CSV table of N, CA and C in Angstrom, one decimal:
chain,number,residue,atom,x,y,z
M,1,UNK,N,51.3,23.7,101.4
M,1,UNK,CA,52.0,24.6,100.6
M,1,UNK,C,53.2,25.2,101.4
M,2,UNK,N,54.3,25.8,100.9
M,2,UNK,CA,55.4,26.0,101.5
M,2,UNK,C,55.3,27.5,101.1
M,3,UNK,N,55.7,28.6,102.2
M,3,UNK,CA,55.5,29.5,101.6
M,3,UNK,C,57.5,29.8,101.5
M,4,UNK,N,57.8,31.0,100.5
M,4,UNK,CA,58.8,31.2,100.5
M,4,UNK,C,59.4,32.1,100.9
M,5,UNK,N,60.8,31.9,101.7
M,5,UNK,CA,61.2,32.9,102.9
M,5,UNK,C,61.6,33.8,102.4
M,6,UNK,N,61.1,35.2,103.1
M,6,UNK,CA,61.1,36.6,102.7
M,6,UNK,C,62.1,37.0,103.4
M,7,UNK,N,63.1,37.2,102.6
M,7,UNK,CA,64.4,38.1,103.1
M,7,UNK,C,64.2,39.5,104.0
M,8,UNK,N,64.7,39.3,104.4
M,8,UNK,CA,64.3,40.4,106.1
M,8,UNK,C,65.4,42.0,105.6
M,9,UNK,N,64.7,42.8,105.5
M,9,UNK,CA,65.3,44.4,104.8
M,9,UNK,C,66.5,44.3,105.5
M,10,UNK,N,67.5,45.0,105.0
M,10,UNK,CA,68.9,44.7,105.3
M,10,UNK,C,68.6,46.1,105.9
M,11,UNK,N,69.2,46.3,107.2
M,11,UNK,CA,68.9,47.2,108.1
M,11,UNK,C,70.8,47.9,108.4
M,12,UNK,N,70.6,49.0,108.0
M,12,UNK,CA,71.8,49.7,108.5
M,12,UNK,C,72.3,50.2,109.0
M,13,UNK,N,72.8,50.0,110.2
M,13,UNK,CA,73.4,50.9,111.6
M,13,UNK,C,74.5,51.5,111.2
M,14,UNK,N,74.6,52.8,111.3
M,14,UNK,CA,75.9,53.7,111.1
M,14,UNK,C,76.7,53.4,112.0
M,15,UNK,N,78.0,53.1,111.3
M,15,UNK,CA,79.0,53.4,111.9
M,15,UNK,C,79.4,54.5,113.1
M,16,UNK,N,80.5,54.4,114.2
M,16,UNK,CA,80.1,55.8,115.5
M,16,UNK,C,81.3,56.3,114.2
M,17,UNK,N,82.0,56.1,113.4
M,17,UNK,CA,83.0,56.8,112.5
M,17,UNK,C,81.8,57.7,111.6
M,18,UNK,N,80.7,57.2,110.8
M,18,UNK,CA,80.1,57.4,110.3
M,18,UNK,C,79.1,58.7,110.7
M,19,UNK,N,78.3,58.1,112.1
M,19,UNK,CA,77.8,59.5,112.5
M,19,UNK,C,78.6,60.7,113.1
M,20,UNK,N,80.1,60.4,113.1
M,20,UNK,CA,80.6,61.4,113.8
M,20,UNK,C,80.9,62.3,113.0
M,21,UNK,N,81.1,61.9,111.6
M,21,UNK,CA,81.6,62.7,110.1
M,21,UNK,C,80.1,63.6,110.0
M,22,UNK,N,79.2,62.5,109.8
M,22,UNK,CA,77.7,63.6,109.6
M,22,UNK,C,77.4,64.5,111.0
M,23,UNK,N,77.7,64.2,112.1
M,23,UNK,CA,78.1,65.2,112.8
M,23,UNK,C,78.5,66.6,113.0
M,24,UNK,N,79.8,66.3,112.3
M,24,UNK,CA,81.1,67.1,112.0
M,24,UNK,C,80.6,68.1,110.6
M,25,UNK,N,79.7,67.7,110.7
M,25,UNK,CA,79.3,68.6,109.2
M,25,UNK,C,77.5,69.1,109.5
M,26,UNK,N,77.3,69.2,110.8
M,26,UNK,CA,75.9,69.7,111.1
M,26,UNK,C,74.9,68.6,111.3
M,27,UNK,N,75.4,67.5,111.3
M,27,UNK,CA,73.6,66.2,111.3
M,27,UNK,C,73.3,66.4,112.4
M,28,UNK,N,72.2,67.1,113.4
M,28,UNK,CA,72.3,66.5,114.8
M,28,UNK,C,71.4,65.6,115.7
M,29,UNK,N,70.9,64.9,113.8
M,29,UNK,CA,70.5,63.9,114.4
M,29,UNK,C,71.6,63.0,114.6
M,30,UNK,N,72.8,62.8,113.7
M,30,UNK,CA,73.6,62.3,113.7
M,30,UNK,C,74.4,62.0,114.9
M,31,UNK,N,74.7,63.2,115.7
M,31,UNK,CA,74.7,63.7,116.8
M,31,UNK,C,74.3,62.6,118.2
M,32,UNK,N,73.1,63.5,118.2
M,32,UNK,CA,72.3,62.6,118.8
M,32,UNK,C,72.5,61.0,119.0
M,33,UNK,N,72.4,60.3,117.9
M,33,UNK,CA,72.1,59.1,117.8
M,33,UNK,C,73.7,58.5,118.2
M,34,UNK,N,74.6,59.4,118.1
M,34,UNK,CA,76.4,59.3,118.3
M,34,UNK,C,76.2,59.3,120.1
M,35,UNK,N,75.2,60.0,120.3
M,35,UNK,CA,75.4,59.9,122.0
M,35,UNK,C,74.8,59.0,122.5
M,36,UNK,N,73.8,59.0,122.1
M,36,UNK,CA,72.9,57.8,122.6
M,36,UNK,C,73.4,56.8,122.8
M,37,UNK,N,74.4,56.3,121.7
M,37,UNK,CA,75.0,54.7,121.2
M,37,UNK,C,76.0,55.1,122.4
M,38,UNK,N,76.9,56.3,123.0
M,38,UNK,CA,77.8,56.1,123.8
M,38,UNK,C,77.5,56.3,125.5
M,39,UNK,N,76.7,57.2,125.6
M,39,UNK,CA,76.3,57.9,126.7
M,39,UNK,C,76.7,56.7,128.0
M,40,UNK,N,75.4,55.6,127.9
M,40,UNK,CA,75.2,54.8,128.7
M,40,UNK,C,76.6,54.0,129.1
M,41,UNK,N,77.1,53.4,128.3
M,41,UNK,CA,78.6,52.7,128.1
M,41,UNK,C,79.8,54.4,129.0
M,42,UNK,N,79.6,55.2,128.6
M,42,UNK,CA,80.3,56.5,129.5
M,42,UNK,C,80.0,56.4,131.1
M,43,UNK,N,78.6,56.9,131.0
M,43,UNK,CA,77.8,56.7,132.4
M,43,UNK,C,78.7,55.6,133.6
M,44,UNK,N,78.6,54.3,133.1
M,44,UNK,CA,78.9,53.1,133.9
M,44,UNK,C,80.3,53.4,134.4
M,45,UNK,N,81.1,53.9,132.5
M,45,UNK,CA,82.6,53.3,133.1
M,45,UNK,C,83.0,54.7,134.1
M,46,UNK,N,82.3,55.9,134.1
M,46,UNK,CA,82.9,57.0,135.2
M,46,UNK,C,82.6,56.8,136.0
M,47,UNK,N,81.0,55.9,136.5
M,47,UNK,CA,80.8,55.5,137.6
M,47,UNK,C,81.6,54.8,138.6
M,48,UNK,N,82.5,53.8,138.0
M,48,UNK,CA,83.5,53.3,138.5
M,48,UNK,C,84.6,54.0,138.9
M,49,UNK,N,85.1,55.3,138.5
M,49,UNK,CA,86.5,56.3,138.4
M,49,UNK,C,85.9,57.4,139.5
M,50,UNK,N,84.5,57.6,139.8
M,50,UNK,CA,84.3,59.0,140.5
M,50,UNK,C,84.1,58.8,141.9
M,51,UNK,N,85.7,58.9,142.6
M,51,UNK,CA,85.7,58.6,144.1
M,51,UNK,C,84.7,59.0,144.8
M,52,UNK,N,84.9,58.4,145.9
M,52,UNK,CA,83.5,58.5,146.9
M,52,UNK,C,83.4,60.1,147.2
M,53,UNK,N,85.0,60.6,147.9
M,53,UNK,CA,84.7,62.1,148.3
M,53,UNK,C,84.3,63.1,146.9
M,54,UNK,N,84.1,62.7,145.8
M,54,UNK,CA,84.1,63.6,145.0
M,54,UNK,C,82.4,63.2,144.7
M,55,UNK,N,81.6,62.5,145.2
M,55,UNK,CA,80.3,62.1,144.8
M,55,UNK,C,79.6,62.9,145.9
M,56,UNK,N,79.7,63.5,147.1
M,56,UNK,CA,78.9,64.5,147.5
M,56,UNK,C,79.4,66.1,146.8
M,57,UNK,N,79.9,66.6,145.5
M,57,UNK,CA,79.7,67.5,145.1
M,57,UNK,C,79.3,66.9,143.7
M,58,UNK,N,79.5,65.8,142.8
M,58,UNK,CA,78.5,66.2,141.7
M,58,UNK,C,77.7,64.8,141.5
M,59,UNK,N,77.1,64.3,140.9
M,59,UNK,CA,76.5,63.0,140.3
M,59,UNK,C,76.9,62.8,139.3
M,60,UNK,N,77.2,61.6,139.3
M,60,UNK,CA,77.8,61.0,138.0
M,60,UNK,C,77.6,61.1,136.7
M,61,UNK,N,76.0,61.1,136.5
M,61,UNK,CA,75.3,61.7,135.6
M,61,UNK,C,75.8,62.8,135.0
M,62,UNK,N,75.8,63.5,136.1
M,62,UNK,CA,75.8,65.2,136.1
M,62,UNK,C,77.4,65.5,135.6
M,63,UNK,N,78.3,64.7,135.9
M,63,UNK,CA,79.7,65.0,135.6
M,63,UNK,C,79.3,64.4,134.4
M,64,UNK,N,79.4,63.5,133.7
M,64,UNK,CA,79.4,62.9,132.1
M,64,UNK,C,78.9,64.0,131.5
M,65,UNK,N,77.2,64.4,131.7
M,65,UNK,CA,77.1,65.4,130.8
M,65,UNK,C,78.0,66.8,130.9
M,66,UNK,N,78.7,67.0,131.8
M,66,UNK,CA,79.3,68.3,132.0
M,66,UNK,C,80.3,68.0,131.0
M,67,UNK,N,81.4,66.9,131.2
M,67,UNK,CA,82.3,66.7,130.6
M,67,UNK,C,81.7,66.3,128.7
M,68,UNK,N,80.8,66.1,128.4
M,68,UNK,CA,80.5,66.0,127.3
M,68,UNK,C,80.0,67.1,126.6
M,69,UNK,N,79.2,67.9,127.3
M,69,UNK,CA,78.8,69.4,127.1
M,69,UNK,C,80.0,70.3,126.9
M,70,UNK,N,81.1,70.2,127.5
M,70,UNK,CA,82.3,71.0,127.5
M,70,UNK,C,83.0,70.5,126.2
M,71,UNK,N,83.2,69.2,125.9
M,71,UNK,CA,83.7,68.6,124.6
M,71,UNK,C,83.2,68.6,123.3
M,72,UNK,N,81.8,69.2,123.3
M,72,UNK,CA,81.3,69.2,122.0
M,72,UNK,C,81.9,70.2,120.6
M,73,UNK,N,81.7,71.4,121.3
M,73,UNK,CA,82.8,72.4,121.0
M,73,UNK,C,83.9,72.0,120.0
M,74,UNK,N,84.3,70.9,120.7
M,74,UNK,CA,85.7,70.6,119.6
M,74,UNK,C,85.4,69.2,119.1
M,75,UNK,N,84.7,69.0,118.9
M,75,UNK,CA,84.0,67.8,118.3
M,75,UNK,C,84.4,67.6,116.6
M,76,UNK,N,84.4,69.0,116.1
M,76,UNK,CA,84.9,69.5,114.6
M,76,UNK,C,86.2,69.1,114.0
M,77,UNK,N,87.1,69.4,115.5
M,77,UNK,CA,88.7,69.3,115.4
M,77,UNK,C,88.6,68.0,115.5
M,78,UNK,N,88.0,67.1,116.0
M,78,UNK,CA,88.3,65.7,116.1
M,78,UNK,C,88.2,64.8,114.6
M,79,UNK,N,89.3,63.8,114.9
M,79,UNK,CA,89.9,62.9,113.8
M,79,UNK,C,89.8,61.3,114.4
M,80,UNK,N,88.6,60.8,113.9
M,80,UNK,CA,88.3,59.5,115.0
M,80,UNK,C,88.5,58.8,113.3
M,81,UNK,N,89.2,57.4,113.6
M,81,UNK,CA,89.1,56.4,112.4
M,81,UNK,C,89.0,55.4,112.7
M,82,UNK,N,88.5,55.1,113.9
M,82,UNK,CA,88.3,53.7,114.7
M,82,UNK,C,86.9,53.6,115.3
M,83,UNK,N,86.3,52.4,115.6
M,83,UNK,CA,84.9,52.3,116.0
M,83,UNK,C,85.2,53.0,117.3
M,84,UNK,N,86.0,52.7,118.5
M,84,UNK,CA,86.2,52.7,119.6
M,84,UNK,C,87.1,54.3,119.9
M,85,UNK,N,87.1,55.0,119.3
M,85,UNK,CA,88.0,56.3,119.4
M,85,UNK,C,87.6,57.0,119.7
M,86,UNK,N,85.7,57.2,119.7
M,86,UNK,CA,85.1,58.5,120.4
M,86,UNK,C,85.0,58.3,121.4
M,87,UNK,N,84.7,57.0,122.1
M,87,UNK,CA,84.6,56.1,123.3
M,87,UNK,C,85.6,56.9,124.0
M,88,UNK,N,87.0,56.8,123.7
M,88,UNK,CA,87.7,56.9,124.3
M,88,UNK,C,87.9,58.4,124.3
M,89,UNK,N,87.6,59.1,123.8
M,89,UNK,CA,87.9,60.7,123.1
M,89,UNK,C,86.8,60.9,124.9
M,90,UNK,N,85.7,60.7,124.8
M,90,UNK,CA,84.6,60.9,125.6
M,90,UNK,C,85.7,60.3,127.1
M,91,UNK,N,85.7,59.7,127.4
M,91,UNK,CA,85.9,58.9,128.7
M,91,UNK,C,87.3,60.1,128.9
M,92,UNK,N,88.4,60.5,128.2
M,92,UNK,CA,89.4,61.4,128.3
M,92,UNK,C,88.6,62.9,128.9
M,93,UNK,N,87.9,62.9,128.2
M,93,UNK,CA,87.0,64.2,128.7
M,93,UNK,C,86.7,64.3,130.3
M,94,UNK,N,85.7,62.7,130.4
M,94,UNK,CA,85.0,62.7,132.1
M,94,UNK,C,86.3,62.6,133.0
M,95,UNK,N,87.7,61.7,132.5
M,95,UNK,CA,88.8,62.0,133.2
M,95,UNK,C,89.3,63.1,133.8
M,96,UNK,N,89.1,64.3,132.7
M,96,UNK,CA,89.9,65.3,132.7
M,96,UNK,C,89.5,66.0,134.0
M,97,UNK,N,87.5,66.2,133.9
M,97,UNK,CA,86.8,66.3,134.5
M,97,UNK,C,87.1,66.0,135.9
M,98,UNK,N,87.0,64.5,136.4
M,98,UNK,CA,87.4,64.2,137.3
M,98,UNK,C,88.2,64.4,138.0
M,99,UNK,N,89.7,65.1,137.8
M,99,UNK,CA,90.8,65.4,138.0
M,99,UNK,C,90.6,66.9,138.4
M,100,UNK,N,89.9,67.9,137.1
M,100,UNK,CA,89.5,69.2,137.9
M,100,UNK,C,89.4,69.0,139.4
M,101,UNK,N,87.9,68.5,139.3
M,101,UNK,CA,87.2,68.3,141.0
M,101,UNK,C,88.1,67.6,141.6
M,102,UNK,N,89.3,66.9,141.6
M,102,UNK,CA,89.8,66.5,142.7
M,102,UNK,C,90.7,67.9,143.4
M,103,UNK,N,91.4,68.3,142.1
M,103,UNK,CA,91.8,69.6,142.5
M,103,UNK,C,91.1,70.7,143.1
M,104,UNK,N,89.8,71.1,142.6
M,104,UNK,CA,89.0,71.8,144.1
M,104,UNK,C,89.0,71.5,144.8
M,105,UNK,N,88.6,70.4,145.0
M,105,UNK,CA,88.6,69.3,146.5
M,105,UNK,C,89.5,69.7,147.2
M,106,UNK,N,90.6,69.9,146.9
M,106,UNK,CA,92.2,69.5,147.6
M,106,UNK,C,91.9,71.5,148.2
M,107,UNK,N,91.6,72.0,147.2
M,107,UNK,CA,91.7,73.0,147.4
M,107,UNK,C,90.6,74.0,148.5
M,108,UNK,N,89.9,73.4,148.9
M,108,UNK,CA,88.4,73.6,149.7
M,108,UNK,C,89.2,73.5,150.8
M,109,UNK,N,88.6,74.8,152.2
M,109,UNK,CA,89.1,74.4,153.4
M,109,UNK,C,88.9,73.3,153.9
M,110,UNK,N,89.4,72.3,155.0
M,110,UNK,CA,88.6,71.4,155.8
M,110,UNK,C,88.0,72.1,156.9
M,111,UNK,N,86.6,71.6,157.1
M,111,UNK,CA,85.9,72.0,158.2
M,111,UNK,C,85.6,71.4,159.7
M,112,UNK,N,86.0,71.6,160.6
M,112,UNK,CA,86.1,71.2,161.8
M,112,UNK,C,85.1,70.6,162.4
């Protein structure tokens, strides 16, 4: 006997446009699930940008969430219409970030 093939539930991954709107209006799971999808993909690419002398004052980690903790705030004001625009909204942030701390840096006495 042949049995007959059972269509497999059509499964719906939100859009990062999609959870950013339910976001933008209180979901935090929406939120949530908006970081999750980007965090890791953030993580990597600052890893690559966070010079050596600036890695004995913070962890990479530790900068992404800082810089994403400081960005949420205006998460409201943002106007993303592209899959790839938070991505980039986020990565502007850990930049920005990065650029602070070079400026401390510069600005720390040298020690003898």
């Amino acid at each position: 006997m042949i049995h007959p093939v059972q269509a497999m539930p059509e499964v719906r991954v939100d859009s990062s446009v999609d959870l950013l709107l339910k976001a933008q209006s209180g979901d935090e799971d929406a939120l949530n699930r908006l970081l999750e999808r980007h965090l890791p993909r953030l993580r990597r690419w600052a890893s690559r940008r966070l010079p050596w002398a600036l890695r004995t004052m913070l962890d990479t980690s530790d900068l992404v969430q800082d810089a994403v903790i400081n960005s949420l705030p205006h998460l409201g004001k943002l106007e993303i219409r592209t899959e790839h625009a938070f991505q980039f909204y986020l990565q502007r942030a850990v930049k920005n970030r990065i650029i602070d701390l070079q400026k401390r840096a510069g600005r720390r006495p040298v020690r003898d």
